[in-house]
C-alpha positions as CSV (number, residue, x, y, z in Angstrom):
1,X,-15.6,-11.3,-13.2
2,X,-18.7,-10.8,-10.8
3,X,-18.5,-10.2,-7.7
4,X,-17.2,-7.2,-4.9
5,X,-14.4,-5.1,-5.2
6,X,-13.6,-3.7,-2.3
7,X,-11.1,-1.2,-1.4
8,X,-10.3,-1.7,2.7
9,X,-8.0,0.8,4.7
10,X,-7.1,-0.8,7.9
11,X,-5.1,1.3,10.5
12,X,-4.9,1.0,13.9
13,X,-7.4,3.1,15.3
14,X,-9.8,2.9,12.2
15,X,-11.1,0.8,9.2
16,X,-12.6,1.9,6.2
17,X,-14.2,0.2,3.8
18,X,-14.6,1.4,0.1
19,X,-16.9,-0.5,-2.6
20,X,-16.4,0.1,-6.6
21,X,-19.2,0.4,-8.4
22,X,-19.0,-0.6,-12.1
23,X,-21.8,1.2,-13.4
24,X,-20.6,4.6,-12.4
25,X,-17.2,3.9,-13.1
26,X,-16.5,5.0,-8.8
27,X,-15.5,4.5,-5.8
28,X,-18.6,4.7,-2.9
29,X,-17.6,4.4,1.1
30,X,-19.3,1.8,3.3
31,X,-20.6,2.3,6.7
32,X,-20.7,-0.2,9.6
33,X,-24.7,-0.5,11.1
34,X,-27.9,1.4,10.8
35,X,-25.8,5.0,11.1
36,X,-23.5,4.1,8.3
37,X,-20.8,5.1,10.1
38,X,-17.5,5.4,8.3
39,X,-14.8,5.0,11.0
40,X,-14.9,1.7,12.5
41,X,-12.8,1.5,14.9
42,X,-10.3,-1.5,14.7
43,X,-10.5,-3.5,17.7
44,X,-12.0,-6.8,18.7
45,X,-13.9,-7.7,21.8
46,X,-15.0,-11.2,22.8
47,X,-18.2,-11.5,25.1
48,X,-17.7,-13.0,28.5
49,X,-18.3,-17.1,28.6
50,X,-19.0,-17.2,24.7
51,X,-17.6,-17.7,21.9
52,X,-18.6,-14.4,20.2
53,X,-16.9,-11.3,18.9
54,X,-17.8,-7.9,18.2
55,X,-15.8,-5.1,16.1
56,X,-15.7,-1.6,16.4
57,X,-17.9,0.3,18.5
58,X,-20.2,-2.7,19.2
59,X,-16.6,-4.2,21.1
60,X,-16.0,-0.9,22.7
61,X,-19.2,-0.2,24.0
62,X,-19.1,-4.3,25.5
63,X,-15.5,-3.6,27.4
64,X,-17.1,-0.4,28.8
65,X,-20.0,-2.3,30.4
66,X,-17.9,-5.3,31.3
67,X,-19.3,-7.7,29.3
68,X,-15.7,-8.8,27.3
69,X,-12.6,-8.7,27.0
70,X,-11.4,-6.0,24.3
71,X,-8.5,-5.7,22.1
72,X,-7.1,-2.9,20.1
73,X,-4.3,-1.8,18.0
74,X,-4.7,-5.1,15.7
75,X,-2.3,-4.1,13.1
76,X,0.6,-3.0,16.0
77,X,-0.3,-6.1,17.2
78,X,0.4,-8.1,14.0
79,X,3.6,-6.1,13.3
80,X,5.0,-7.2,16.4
81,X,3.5,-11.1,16.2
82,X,1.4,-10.2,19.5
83,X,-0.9,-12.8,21.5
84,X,-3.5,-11.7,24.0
85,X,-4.8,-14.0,27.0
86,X,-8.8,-14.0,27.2
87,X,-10.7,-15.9,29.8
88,X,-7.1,-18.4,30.1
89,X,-7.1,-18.8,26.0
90,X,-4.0,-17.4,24.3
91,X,-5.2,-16.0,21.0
92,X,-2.1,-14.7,18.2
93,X,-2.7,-11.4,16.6
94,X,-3.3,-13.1,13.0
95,X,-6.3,-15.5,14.6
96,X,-7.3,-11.7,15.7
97,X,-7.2,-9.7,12.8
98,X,-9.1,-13.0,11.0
99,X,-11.6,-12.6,13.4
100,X,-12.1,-8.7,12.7
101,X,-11.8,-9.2,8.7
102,X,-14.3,-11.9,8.4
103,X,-16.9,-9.3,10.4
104,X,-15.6,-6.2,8.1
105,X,-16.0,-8.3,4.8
106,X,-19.6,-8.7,5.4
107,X,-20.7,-5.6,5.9
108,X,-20.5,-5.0,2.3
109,X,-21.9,-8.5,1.6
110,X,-25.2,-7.8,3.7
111,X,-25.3,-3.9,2.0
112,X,-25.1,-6.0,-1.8
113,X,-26.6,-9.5,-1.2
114,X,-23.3,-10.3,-2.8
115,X,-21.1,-12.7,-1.4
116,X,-18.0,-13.2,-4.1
117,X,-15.3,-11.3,-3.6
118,X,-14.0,-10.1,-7.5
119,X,-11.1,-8.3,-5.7
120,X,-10.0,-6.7,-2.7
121,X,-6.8,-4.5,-2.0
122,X,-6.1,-3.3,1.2
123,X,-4.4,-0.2,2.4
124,X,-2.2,0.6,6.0
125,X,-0.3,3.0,6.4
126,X,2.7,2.3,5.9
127,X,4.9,-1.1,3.9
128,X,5.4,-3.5,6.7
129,X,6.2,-6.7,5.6
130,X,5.3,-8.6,8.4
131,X,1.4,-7.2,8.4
132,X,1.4,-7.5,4.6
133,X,2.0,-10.9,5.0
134,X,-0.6,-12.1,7.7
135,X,-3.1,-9.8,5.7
136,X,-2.6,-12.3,2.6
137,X,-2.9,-15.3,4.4
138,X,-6.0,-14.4,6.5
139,X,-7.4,-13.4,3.5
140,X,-6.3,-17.1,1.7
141,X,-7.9,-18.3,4.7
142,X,-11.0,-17.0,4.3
143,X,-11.8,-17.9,1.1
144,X,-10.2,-15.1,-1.3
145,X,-6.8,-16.3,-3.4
146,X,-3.9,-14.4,-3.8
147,X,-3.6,-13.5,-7.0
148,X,-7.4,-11.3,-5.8
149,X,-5.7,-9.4,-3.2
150,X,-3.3,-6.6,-3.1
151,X,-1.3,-4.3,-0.4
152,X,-0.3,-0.7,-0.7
153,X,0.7,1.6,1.2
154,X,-1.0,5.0,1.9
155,X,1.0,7.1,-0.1
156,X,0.1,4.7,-3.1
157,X,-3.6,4.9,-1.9
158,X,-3.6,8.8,-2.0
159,X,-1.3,8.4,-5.6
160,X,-4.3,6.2,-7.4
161,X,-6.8,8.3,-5.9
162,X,-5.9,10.9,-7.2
163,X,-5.0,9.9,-10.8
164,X,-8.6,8.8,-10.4
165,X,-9.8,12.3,-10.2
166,X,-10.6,14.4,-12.9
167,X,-7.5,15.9,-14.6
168,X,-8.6,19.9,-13.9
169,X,-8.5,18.4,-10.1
170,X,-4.4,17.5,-10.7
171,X,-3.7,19.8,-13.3
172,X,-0.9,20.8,-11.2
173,X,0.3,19.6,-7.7
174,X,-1.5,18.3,-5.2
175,X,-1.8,18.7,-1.2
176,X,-3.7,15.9,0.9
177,X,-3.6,16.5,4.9
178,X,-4.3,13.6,7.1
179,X,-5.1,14.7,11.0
180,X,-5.2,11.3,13.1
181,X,-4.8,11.0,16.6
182,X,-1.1,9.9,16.3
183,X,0.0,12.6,13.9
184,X,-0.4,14.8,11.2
185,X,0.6,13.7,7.9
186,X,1.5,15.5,4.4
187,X,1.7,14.0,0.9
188,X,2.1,16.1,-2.1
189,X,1.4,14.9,-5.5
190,X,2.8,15.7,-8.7
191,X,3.3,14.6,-12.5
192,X,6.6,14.9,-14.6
193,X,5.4,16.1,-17.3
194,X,7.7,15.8,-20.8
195,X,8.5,12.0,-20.2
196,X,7.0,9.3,-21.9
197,X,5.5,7.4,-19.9
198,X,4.9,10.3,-17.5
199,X,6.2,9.9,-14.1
200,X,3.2,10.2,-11.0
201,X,5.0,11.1,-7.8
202,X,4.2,11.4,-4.3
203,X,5.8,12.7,-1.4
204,X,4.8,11.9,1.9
205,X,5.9,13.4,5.2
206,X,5.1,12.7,8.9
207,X,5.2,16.2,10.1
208,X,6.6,16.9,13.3
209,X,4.1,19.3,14.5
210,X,1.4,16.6,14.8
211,X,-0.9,16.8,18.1
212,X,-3.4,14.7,19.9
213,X,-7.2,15.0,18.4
214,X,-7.7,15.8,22.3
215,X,-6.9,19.1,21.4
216,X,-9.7,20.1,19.4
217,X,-12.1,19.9,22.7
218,X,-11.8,23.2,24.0
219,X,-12.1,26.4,21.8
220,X,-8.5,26.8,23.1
221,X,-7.1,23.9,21.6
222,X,-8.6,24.5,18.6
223,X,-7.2,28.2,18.2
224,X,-3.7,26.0,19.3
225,X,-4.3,23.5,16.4
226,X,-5.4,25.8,13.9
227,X,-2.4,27.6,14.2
228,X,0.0,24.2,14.1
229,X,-2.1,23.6,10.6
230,X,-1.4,27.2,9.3
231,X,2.2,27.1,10.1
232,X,2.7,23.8,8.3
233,X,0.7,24.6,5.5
234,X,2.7,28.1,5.3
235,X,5.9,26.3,5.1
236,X,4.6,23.1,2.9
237,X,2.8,25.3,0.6
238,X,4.5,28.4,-0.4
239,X,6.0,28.6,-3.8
240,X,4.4,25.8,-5.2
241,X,1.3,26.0,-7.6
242,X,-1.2,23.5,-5.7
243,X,-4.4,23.1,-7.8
244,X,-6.2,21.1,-5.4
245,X,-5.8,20.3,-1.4
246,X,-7.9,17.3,0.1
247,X,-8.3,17.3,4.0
248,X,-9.0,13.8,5.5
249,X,-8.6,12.3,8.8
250,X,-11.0,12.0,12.1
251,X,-9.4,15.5,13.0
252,X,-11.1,17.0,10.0
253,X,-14.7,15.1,10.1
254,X,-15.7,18.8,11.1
255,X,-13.6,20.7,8.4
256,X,-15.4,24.0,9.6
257,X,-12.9,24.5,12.9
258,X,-9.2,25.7,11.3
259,X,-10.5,29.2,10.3
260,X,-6.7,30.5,9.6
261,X,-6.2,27.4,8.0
262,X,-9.2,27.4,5.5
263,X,-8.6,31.0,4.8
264,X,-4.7,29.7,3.6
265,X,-5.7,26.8,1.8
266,X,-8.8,27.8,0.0
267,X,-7.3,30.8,-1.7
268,X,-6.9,30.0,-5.7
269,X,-7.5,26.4,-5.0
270,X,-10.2,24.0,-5.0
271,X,-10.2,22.3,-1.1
272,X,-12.0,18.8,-0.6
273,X,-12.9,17.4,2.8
274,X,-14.0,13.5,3.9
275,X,-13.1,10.6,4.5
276,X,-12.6,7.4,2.9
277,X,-9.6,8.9,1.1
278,X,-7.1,6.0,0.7
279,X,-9.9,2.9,0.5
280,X,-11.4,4.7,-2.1
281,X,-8.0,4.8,-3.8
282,X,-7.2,0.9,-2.8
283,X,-10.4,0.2,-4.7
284,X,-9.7,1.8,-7.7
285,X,-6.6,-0.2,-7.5
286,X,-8.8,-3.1,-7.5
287,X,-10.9,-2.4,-9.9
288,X,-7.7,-1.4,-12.3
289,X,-5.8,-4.8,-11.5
290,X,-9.0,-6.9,-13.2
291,X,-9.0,-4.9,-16.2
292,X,-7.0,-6.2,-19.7
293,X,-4.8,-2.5,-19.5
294,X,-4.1,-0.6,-16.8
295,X,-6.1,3.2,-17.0
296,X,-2.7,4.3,-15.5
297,X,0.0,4.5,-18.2
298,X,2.6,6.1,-16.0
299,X,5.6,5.2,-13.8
300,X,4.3,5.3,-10.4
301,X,6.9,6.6,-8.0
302,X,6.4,6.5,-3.9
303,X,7.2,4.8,-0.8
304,X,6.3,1.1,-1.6
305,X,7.3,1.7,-5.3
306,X,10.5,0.0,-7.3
307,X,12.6,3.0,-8.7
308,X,14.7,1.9,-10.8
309,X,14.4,-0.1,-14.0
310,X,16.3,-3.4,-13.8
311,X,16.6,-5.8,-16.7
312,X,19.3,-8.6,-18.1
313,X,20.7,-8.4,-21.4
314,X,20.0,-12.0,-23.5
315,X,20.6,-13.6,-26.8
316,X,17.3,-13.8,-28.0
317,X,16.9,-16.0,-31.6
318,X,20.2,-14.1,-32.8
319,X,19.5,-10.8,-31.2
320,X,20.8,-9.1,-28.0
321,X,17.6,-7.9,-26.4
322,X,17.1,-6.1,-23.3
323,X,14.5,-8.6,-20.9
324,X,13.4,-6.8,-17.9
325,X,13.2,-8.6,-14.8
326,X,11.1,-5.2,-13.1
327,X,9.8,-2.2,-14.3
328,X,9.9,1.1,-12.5
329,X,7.5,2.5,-10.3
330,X,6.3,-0.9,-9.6
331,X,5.0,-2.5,-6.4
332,X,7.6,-3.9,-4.9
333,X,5.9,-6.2,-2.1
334,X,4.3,-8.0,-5.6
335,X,7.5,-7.8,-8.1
336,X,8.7,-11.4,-8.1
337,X,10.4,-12.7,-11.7
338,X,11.8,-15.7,-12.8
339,X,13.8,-16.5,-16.1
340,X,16.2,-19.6,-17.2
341,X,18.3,-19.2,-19.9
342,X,21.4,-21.1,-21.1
343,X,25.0,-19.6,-20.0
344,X,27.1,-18.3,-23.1
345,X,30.6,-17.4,-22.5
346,X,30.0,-16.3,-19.6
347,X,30.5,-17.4,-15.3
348,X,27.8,-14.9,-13.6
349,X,24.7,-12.7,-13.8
350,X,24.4,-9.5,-14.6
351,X,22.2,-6.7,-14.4
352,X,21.5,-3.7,-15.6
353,X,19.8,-1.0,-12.8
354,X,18.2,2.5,-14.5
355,X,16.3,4.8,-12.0
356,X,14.2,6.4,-13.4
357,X,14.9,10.1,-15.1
358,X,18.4,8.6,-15.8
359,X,19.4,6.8,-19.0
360,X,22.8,5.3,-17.4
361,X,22.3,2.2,-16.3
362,X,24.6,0.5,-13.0
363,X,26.0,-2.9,-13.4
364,X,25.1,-5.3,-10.5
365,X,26.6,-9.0,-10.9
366,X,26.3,-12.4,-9.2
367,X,28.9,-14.5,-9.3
368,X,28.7,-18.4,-10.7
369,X,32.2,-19.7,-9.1
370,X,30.3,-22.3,-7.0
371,X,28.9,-24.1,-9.7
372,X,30.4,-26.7,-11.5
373,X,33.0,-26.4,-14.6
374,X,31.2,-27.4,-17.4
375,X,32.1,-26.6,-21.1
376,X,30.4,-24.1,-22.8
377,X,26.5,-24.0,-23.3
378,X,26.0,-26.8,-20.8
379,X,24.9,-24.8,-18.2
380,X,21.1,-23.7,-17.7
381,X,20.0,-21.7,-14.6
382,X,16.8,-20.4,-13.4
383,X,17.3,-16.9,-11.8
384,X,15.1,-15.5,-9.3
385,X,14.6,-11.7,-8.5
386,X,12.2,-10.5,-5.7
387,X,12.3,-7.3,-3.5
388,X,12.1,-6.3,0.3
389,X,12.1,-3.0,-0.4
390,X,11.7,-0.7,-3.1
391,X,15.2,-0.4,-2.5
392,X,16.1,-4.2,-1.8
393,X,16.8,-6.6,-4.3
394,X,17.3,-10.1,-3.4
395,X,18.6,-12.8,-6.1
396,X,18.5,-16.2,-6.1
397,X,20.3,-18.0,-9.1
398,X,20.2,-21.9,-9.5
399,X,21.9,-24.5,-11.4
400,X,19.6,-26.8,-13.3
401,X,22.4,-28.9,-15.1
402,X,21.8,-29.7,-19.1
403,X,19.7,-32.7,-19.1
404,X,20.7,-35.8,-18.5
405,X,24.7,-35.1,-19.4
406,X,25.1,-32.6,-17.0
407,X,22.6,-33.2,-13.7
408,X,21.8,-30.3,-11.8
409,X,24.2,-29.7,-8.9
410,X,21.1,-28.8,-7.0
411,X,23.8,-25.5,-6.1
412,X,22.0,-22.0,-5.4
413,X,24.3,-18.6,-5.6
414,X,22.0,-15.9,-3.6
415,X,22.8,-11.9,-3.1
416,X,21.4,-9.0,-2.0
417,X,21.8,-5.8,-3.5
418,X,20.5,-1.9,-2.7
419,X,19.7,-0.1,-5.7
């Protein structure tokens, strides 16, 4: 398919937009304007007695000279199904974050002279629900279907990124430091090696010892800070055989400042710096999700990742076979499965739960009682599994009758189940 593939990391206080490119088989950042600046910030702004908005710096820079009304913190905003009152208009966080989208989506479109959109998966930080959503549907809305976009998380970001690398680059564990204003995050990649498939696993940790980026303006601060990243590397670090540590973050656009820091981290290992991190690694999503097999053959575990294995066990033309419903280590905001089969002998549903790294499976079972009494082999239901969690398993069975001798009781049996 021609056409973009974008890889988009929107967070609060900054967007970044990442474009594959085909021919070298990569990832390239995209900058907003003449500076190509990577960081746009995430906030609207709509000029005084028109009906015009500008993003980023363009809408800061406006609300600084009072001419608009500015508006910040779109994903918060969406999370929390937030309005904003502009010159007496109420405008909804979605209409918002459409507005902002639509302006980020053509900056790649006026860099290419391409319009189409192949595929686009964004990444925030972390799996909310409510903003994957709206993210979907402002993207249905303007003009992109479904089945083009995807959601993950950052620790899935930094997880594909990585696997993207050259293996001498994860030969062994990896470190990735994000400094943002709000904090100071850690994820720590790994493969488990001996299993097949192999099991990719990332950690990620908020770390308590984050500090505000106003820190690093006085040499003061920065001695301060530097010594907040050497602890926290010291303690996150020791033991472990890291071949590579990426640093990325607004705090780090000047990786030179955390002398004590570098010295720690750049000893026997190979020490990136830059930004663009996590849309690069939604975009190598993107690009993997349009090809006919994946380039990752492992189980990918993280936050925003199914852990477990769960399947049903059916009578398959005269065999018991093992049909799985979801497959570990996959995205659990996309796993949705249905399946109708005939009942056999039997008044409920059951299924079999394996994490992963375990070969004993756990029996979880709905219960048919509420549908009607109807001998044997009579009975055909469509069942339903989907996730709210990587955790949270929600299923939804329903009785479709047998034709026109049994007519569907138009019953549904639903439960909920932690795995």
């Amino acid at each position: 398919m021609s056409g973009l593939i974008l890889g988009v990391d929107i967070c609060d206080d900054y967007t970044q937009i990442s474009l594959f490119d085909t021919d070298a088989c990569d990832a390239q950042a995209v900058g907003m304007g003449e500076e190509e600046k990577l960081l746009i910030p995430t906030m609207v702004c709509k000029k005084k007695g028109e009906n015009a908005w500008l993003i980023g710096e363009e809408a800061y820079r406006a609300a600084l000279f009072g001419e608009g009304s500015m508006v910040d913190r779109l994903v918060k905003l969406v999370a929390k199904e937030g309005t904003a009152t502009i010159e007496g208009v109420m405008y909804t966080a979605r209409e918002m974050l459409k507005t902002y989208l639509e302006q980020i989506l053509s900056i790649p479109r006026e860099k290419t002279g391409v319009q189409e959109i192949a595929c686009i998966a964004y990444t925030i930080r972390e799996t909310d629900a409510r903003v994957m959503d709206v993210l979907m549907e402002v993207s249905e809305q303007l003009g992109i279907p479904r089945e083009r976009v995807h959601i993950l998380n950052h620790t899935e970001a930094v997880l594909f990124y990585i696997l993207s690398q050259k293996q001498e680059i994860w030969a062994n564990q990896v470190s990735v430091f994000d400094l943002v204003d709000h904090g100071l995050h850690y994820y720590e990649f790994g493969v488990v090696r001996g299993r097949r498939p192999q099991v990719a696993e990332v950690v990620h940790e908020a770390l308590e010892e984050g500090f505000s980026l106003e820190l690093l303006e006085s040499p003061s601060g920065e001695r301060l800070a530097d010594r907040i990243l050497s602890t926290c590397a010291g303690r996150l670090m020791s033991k472990k055989v890291i071949s590579s540590v990426f640093l990325t973050g607004k705090g780090f656009e000047n990786p030179q400042w955390p002398e004590e820091f570098l010295r720690f981290v750049c000893t026997k290992r190979r020490v990136f710096g830059g930004q663009s991190l996590f849309s690069k690694g939604a975009a190598f999503v993107a690009f993997d999700s349009l090809q006919a097999a994946s380039a990752y053959p492992y189980i990918c575990i993280c936050e925003g990742r199914i852990r477990s294995q769960v399947s049903l066990n059916v009578l398959y033309e005269g065999r018991m076979r093992q049909l799985v419903v979801a497959a570990a280590g996959s995205s659990w905001y996309e796993t949705k499965a249905s399946v109708t089969f005939v009942l056999d002998g039997v008044n409920s549903v059951d299924f079999m739960v394996t994490p992963v790294g375990s070969s004993v499976p756990s029996r979880y079972s709905v219960e048919l009682e509420e549908f009607p009494s109807r001998p044997n082999k009579t009975t055909k239901v469509e069942v339903i599994v989907s996730f709210t969690s990587e955790r949270g398993m929600t299923v939804r069975v329903f009785d479709k009758g047998f034709g026109e001798l049994f007519p569907s009781s138009g019953k549904m049996v639903r439960k909920d189940f932690y795995i």
